[in-house]
Short mmCIF file of C-alpha atoms and ligand atoms in Angstrom, two decimals:
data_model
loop_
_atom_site.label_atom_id
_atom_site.label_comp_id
_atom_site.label_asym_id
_atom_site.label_seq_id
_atom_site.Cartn_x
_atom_site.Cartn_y
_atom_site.Cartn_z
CA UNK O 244 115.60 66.07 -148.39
CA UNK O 245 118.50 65.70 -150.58
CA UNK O 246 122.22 63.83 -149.64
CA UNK O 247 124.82 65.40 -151.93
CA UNK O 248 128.02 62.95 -152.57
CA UNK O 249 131.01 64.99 -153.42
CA UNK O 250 134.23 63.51 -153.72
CA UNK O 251 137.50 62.74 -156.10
CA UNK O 252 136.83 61.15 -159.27
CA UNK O 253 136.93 57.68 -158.13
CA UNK O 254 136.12 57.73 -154.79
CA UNK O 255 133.05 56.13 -155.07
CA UNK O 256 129.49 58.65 -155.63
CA UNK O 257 127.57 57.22 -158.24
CA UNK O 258 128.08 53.58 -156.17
CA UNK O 259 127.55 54.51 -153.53
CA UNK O 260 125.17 56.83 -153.90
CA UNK O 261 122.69 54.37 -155.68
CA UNK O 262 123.20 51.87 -152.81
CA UNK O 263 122.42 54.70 -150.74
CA UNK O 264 119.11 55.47 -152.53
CA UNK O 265 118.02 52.34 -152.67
CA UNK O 266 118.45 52.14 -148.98
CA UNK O 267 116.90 54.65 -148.19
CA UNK O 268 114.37 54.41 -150.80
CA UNK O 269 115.01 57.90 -152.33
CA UNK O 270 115.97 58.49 -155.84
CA UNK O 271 119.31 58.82 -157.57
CA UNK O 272 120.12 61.62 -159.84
CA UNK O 273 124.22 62.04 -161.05
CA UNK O 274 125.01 65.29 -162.24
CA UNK O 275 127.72 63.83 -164.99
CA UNK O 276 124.48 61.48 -166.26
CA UNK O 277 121.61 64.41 -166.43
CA UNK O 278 124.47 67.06 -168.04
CA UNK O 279 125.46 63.90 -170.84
CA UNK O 280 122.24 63.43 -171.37
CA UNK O 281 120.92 67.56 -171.84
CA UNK O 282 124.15 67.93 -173.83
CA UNK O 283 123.53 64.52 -176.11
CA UNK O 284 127.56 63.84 -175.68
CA UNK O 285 129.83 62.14 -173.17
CA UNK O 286 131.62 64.48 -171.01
CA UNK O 287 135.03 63.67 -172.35
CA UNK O 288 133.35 65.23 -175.98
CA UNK O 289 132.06 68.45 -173.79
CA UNK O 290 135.32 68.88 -172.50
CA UNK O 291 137.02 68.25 -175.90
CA UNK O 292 134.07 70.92 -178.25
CA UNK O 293 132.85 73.28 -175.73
CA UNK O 294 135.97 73.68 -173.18
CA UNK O 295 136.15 72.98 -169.11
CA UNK O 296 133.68 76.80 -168.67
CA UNK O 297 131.14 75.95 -170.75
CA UNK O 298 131.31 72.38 -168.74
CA UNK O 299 131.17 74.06 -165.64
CA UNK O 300 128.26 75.96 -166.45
CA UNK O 301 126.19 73.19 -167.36
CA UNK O 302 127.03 71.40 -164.47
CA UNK O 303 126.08 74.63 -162.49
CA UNK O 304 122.73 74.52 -164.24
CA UNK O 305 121.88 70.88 -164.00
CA UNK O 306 122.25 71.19 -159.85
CA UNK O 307 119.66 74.28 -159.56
CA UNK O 308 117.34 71.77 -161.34
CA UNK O 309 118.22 69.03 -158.77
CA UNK O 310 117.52 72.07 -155.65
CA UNK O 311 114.29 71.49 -156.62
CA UNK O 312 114.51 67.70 -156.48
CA UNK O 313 112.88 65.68 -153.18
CA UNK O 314 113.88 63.10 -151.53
CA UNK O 315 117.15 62.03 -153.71
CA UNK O 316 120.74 60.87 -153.20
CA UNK O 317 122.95 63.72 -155.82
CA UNK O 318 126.51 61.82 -157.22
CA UNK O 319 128.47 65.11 -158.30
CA UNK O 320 131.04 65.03 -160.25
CA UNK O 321 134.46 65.48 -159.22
CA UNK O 322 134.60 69.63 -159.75
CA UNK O 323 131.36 70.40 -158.90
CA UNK O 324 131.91 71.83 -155.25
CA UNK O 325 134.83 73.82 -156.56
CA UNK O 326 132.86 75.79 -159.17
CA UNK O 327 130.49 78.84 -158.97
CA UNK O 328 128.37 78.61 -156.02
CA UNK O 329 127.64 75.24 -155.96
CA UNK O 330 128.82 74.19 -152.76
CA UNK O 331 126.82 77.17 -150.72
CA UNK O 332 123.56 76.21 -152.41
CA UNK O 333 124.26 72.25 -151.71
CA UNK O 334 124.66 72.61 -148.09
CA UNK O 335 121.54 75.65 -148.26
CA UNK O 336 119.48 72.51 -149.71
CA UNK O 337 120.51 69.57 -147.83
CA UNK O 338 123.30 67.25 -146.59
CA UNK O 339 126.49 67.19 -148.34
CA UNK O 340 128.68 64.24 -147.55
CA UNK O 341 132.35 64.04 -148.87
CA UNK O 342 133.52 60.76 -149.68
CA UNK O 343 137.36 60.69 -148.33
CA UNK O 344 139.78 58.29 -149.81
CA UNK O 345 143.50 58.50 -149.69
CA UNK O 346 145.36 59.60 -152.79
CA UNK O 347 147.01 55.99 -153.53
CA UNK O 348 143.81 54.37 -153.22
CA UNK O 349 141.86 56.78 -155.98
CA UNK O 350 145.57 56.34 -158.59
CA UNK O 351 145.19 52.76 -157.97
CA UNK O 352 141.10 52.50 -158.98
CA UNK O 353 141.52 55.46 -161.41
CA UNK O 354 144.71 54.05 -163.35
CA UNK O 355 142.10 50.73 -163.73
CA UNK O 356 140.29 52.90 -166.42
CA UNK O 357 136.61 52.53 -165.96
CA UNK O 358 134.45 56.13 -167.17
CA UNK O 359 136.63 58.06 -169.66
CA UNK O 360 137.84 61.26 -167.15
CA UNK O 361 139.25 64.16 -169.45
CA UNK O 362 141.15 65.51 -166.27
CA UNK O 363 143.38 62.80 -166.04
CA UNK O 364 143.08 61.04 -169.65
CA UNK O 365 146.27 59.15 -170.69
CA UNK O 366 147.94 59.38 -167.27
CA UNK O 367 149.22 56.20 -165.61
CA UNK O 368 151.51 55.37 -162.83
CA UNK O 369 153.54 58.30 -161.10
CA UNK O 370 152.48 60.99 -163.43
CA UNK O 371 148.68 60.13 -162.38
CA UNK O 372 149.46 59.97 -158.82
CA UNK O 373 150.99 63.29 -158.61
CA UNK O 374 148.49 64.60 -160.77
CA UNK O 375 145.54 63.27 -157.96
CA UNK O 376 147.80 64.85 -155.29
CA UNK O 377 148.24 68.22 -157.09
CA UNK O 378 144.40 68.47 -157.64
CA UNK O 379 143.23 67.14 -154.52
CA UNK O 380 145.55 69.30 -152.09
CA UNK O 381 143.31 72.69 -154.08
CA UNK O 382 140.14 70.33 -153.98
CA UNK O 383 140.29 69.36 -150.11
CA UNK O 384 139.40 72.91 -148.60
CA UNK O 385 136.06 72.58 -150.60
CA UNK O 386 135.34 69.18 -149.80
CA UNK O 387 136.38 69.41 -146.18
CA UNK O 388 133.39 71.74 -145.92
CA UNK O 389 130.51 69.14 -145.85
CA UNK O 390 128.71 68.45 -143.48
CA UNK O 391 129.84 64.67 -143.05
CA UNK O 392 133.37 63.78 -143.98
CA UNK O 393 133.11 60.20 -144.62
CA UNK O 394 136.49 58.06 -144.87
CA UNK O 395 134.75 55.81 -147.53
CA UNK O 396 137.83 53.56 -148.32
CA UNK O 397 137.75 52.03 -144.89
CA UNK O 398 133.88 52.14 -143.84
CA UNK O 399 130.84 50.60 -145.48
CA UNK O 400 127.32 51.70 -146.14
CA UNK O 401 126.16 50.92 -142.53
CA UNK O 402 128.47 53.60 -141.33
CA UNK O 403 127.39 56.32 -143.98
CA UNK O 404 124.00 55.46 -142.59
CA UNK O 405 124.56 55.72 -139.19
CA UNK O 406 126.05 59.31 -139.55
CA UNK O 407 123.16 60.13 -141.82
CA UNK O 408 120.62 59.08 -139.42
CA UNK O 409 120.01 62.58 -137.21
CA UNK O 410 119.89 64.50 -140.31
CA UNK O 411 117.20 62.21 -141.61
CA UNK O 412 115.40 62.32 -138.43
CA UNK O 413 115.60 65.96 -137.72
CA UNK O 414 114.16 66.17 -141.30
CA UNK O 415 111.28 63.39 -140.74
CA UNK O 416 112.37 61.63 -143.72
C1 LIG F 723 135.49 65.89 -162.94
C2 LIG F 723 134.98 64.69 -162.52
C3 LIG F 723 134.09 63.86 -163.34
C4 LIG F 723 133.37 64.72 -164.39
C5 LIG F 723 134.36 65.52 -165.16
C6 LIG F 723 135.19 66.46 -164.29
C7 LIG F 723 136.36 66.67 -162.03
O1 LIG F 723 133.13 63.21 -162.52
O2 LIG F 723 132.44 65.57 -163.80
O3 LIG F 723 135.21 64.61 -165.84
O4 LIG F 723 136.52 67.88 -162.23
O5 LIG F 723 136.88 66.07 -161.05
P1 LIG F 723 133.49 61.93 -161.57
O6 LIG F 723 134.02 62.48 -160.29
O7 LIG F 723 132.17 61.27 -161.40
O8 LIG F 723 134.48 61.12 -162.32
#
């Protein structure tokens, strides 16, 4: 069984995914963590030596490794559901689960720094907010397809749970 996060930057996978995890008491893989650590650089430097393609392709390659994962909560990246195939061969494998949070919300956490982002490095205050609009509005139609849309910002882990629990069941855990 896996539970693929997908969501904005910012809104929250890798957290909440390893709450999630632990939770459940599944493991935790994040795509942007297993593609640093093949590549042996940050994915700012990817992005900055080998382009967004090669980037893409990686990221491609590091989630057919995770297909054949069991039992584990996926954080994707940002892009990932947007690229190649991914998305069809997420929801083939398991339950995908978009994380929703409101454009202010994300501009306000993602203008607090945190991970270095290449997409929106050295943007701040309006210029970053329309930036997260722009890319969101041709990021929603993917995201909207999972499985569970989960409004993140306003609900907690018991929720996510809740909504997880017939997939769970129907898959005996
Ligand atoms: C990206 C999001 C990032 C990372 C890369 C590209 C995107 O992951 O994969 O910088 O295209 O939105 P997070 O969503 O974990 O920041």
């Amino acid at each position: 069984m896996l539970i693929f996060l997908i969501g904005f930057m910012g809104s929250g996978k890798s957290t909440t995914g390893r709450l999630l995890a632990r939770d459940l008491s599944f493991g935790f893989a994040d795509i942007d963590n297993l593609l640093e650590e093949r590549e042996g650089m940050a994915v700012t430097e990817i992005f900055a030596r080998k382009g967004e393609e090669y980037f893409r392709k990686a990221e491609s390659e590091i989630l057919d490794a995770i297909l054949g994962f069991e039992r584990t909560v996926v954080a994707c990246g940002g892009g990932t559901p947007c690229f190649h195939d991914n998305m069809r061969k997420m929801k083939e494998a398991g339950v995908t689960v978009y994380l929703k949070v409101p454009p202010d919300i994300l501009a306000r956490r993602l203008s607090g720094g945190g991970r270095a982002r290449p997409l929106i490095a050295g943007m701040k205050g309006a210029r970053l907010n329309n930036h997260i609009r722009r890319l969101l509005a041709g990021r929603e139609g993917w995201y909207r397809q999972s499985d569970i849309v989960f409004n993140s910002a306003e609900s907690g882990t018991a929720e996510l749970f809740s909504l997880l629990r017939p997939y769970l069941e129907q898959q005996g855990r």
